Amino acid sequence: MGFVPEEMAARTGEDGIAEEDGPQPLERPKQHEMSPDEDKPKPPLVRIHSECYTGETAWSARCDCGEQLDEAARLMSLHGGGVIVYLRQEGRGIGLSEKLKAYNLQDLGSDTVEANLLLRHPADARSYGLATAILLDLGCGGDQGIRLLTNNPHKVRAVEGPNREVIVRERVAMIPLAWKHGGKRGIHSREIEQYLSTKIGKMGHMISD
Ligand SMILES: Nc1nc2c(ncn2[C@@H]2O[C@H](COP(=O)(O)OP(=O)(O)OP(=O)(O)O)[C@@H](O)[C@H]2O)c(=O)[nH]1
């Protein structure tokens, strides 16, 4: 879990690609976003991210988890900061070794949901109560609410909590970079297209604004 300060923009550059742009100046004007119709600042950007060793550390082309974590930090660095809550819920809550078994089943033709079910796990075994508590602790409760970076409608409802202790004022879609940039950036593979189409078709993910 952590805050992403706006100063990170100085390290990542406007488009987040330091290698192409070279080092950015350390001093740059601070920007704070305001709502168009009022003087109040916009709700903070929040990413609730589930651990993915294969995607974040080994840059596996089976999922976009590593890309999503980087993209969330990049967006926060450009838009006045934000909060990343990193949940140790590897493999949608089934753990790394079970996820690797699920990968074997996927290689034999199952999709990500079917593979979990064949292993006698729920399609998604995660919970978000801890994330809600962390957000409340960080002062993200109350009327102002948050802007949540996600495609997962279940996550939006779950993070809000049973009594809407945290209010998701806006869902910000996490569009895969390969889709945004015609395959020129981001992860591009047959596996990831299948992974994304299962998320849309079977898990109700909304990969659009
Ligand atoms: N069981 C299983 N888990 C996976 C697989 N691929 C990625 N994951 C895990 O899925 C989690 C990420 O969840 P996703 O379903 O990709 O995305 P999400 O968090 O529901 O939604 P977004 O907020 O839109 O990213 C991480 O814990 C990954 O380890 C897979 O094939 N099987």
PDB file of C-alpha atoms and ligand atoms in Angstrom, residues 47-48 50-54 62-65 68 89-94 99 102-103 106 112 116 123-124 126 128 149-152 155 174 195 199 203 205, ligand 1:
ATOM      1  CA  ARG A  47      -5.983   1.472  -7.377  1.00  0.00           C
ATOM      2  CA  ILE A  48      -6.803  -1.673  -5.397  1.00  0.00           C
ATOM      3  CA  SER A  50      -4.094  -7.874  -6.254  1.00  0.00           C
ATOM      4  CA  GLU A  51      -0.683  -9.495  -6.124  1.00  0.00           C
ATOM      5  CA  CYS A  52       0.486 -11.222  -9.298  1.00  0.00           C
ATOM      6  CA  TYR A  53       4.036 -12.555  -9.087  1.00  0.00           C
ATOM      7  CA  THR A  54       4.032 -13.794 -12.665  1.00  0.00           C
ATOM      8  CA  ARG A  62      -0.647 -14.284 -19.801  1.00  0.00           C
ATOM      9  CA  CYS A  63      -2.117 -11.296 -17.959  1.00  0.00           C
ATOM     10  CA  ASP A  64      -1.866  -7.509 -17.800  1.00  0.00           C
ATOM     11  CA  CYS A  65      -1.307  -7.235 -14.022  1.00  0.00           C
ATOM     12  CA  GLN A  68      -1.912  -2.232 -14.774  1.00  0.00           C
ATOM     13  CA  GLN A  89      -4.350 -12.005  -2.908  1.00  0.00           C
ATOM     14  CA  GLU A  90      -2.200 -13.807  -5.458  1.00  0.00           C
ATOM     15  CA  GLY A  91      -4.048 -15.690  -8.183  1.00  0.00           C
ATOM     16  CA  ARG A  92      -7.392 -14.038  -7.382  1.00  0.00           C
ATOM     17  CA  GLY A  93      -6.991 -15.366  -3.881  1.00  0.00           C
ATOM     18  CA  ILE A  94      -6.026 -19.002  -4.611  1.00  0.00           C
ATOM     19  CA  LYS A  99      -2.573 -20.405 -10.077  1.00  0.00           C
ATOM     20  CA  ALA A 102      -4.642 -23.310 -13.346  1.00  0.00           C
ATOM     21  CA  TYR A 103      -2.171 -22.208 -16.029  1.00  0.00           C
ATOM     22  CA  GLN A 106      -5.441 -23.292 -19.460  1.00  0.00           C
ATOM     23  CA  THR A 112      -9.317 -18.788 -16.461  1.00  0.00           C
ATOM     24  CA  ASN A 116     -10.271 -22.350 -11.160  1.00  0.00           C
ATOM     25  CA  ALA A 123     -13.751 -18.253 -10.005  1.00  0.00           C
ATOM     26  CA  ASP A 124     -12.624 -15.355  -7.820  1.00  0.00           C
ATOM     27  CA  ARG A 126     -10.812 -12.438  -3.238  1.00  0.00           C
ATOM     28  CA  TYR A 128     -11.959  -6.351  -0.275  1.00  0.00           C
ATOM     29  CA  LEU A 149      -9.020   2.537 -11.420  1.00  0.00           C
ATOM     30  CA  THR A 150     -10.605  -0.773 -12.396  1.00  0.00           C
ATOM     31  CA  ASN A 151     -12.611  -2.687 -14.976  1.00  0.00           C
ATOM     32  CA  ASN A 152     -14.117  -4.979 -12.375  1.00  0.00           C
ATOM     33  CA  LYS A 155     -14.558  -4.717  -7.034  1.00  0.00           C
ATOM     34  CA  MET A 174      -7.897   0.410 -17.266  1.00  0.00           C
ATOM     35  CA  TYR A 195      -7.674 -13.777 -20.699  1.00  0.00           C
ATOM     36  CA  LYS A 199     -12.941 -11.303 -18.099  1.00  0.00           C
ATOM     37  CA  MET A 203     -16.697 -11.904 -15.210  1.00  0.00           C
ATOM     38  CA  HIS A 205     -15.437  -6.614 -16.735  1.00  0.00           C
TER      39      HIS A 205
HETATM   40  N1  LIG B   1      -6.618 -17.881 -10.721  1.00  0.00           N
HETATM   41  C1  LIG B   1      -6.039 -17.086 -11.623  1.00  0.00           C
HETATM   42  N2  LIG B   1      -5.640 -15.855 -11.243  1.00  0.00           N
HETATM   43  C2  LIG B   1      -5.075 -15.069 -12.175  1.00  0.00           C
HETATM   44  C3  LIG B   1      -4.878 -15.471 -13.497  1.00  0.00           C
HETATM   45  N3  LIG B   1      -4.288 -14.460 -14.175  1.00  0.00           N
HETATM   46  C4  LIG B   1      -4.119 -13.459 -13.282  1.00  0.00           C
HETATM   47  N4  LIG B   1      -4.585 -13.827 -12.083  1.00  0.00           N
HETATM   48  C5  LIG B   1      -4.647 -13.063 -10.831  1.00  0.00           C
HETATM   49  O1  LIG B   1      -5.676 -12.127 -10.964  1.00  0.00           O
HETATM   50  C6  LIG B   1      -5.446 -11.048 -10.073  1.00  0.00           C
HETATM   51  C7  LIG B   1      -5.714  -9.773 -10.842  1.00  0.00           C
HETATM   52  O2  LIG B   1      -7.050  -9.751 -11.092  1.00  0.00           O
HETATM   53  P1  LIG B   1      -7.720  -9.461 -12.473  1.00  0.00           P
HETATM   54  O3  LIG B   1      -8.901 -10.387 -12.572  1.00  0.00           O
HETATM   55  O4  LIG B   1      -6.706  -9.476 -13.552  1.00  0.00           O
HETATM   56  O5  LIG B   1      -8.210  -8.003 -12.399  1.00  0.00           O
HETATM   57  P2  LIG B   1      -9.135  -7.381 -11.317  1.00  0.00           P
HETATM   58  O6  LIG B   1      -8.275  -7.016 -10.148  1.00  0.00           O
HETATM   59  O7  LIG B   1     -10.308  -8.271 -11.038  1.00  0.00           O
HETATM   60  O8  LIG B   1      -9.705  -6.133 -12.056  1.00  0.00           O
HETATM   61  P3  LIG B   1      -8.994  -4.798 -12.482  1.00  0.00           P
HETATM   62  O9  LIG B   1      -9.166  -3.879 -11.302  1.00  0.00           O
HETATM   63  O10 LIG B   1      -9.728  -4.334 -13.667  1.00  0.00           O
HETATM   64  O11 LIG B   1      -7.567  -5.125 -12.745  1.00  0.00           O
HETATM   65  C8  LIG B   1      -4.038 -11.210  -9.541  1.00  0.00           C
HETATM   66  O12 LIG B   1      -4.122 -11.720  -8.214  1.00  0.00           O
HETATM   67  C9  LIG B   1      -3.438 -12.276 -10.471  1.00  0.00           C
HETATM   68  O13 LIG B   1      -2.475 -13.078  -9.812  1.00  0.00           O
HETATM   69  C10 LIG B   1      -5.315 -16.762 -13.877  1.00  0.00           C
HETATM   70  O14 LIG B   1      -5.206 -17.195 -15.013  1.00  0.00           O
HETATM   71  N5  LIG B   1      -5.899 -17.533 -12.907  1.00  0.00           N
END
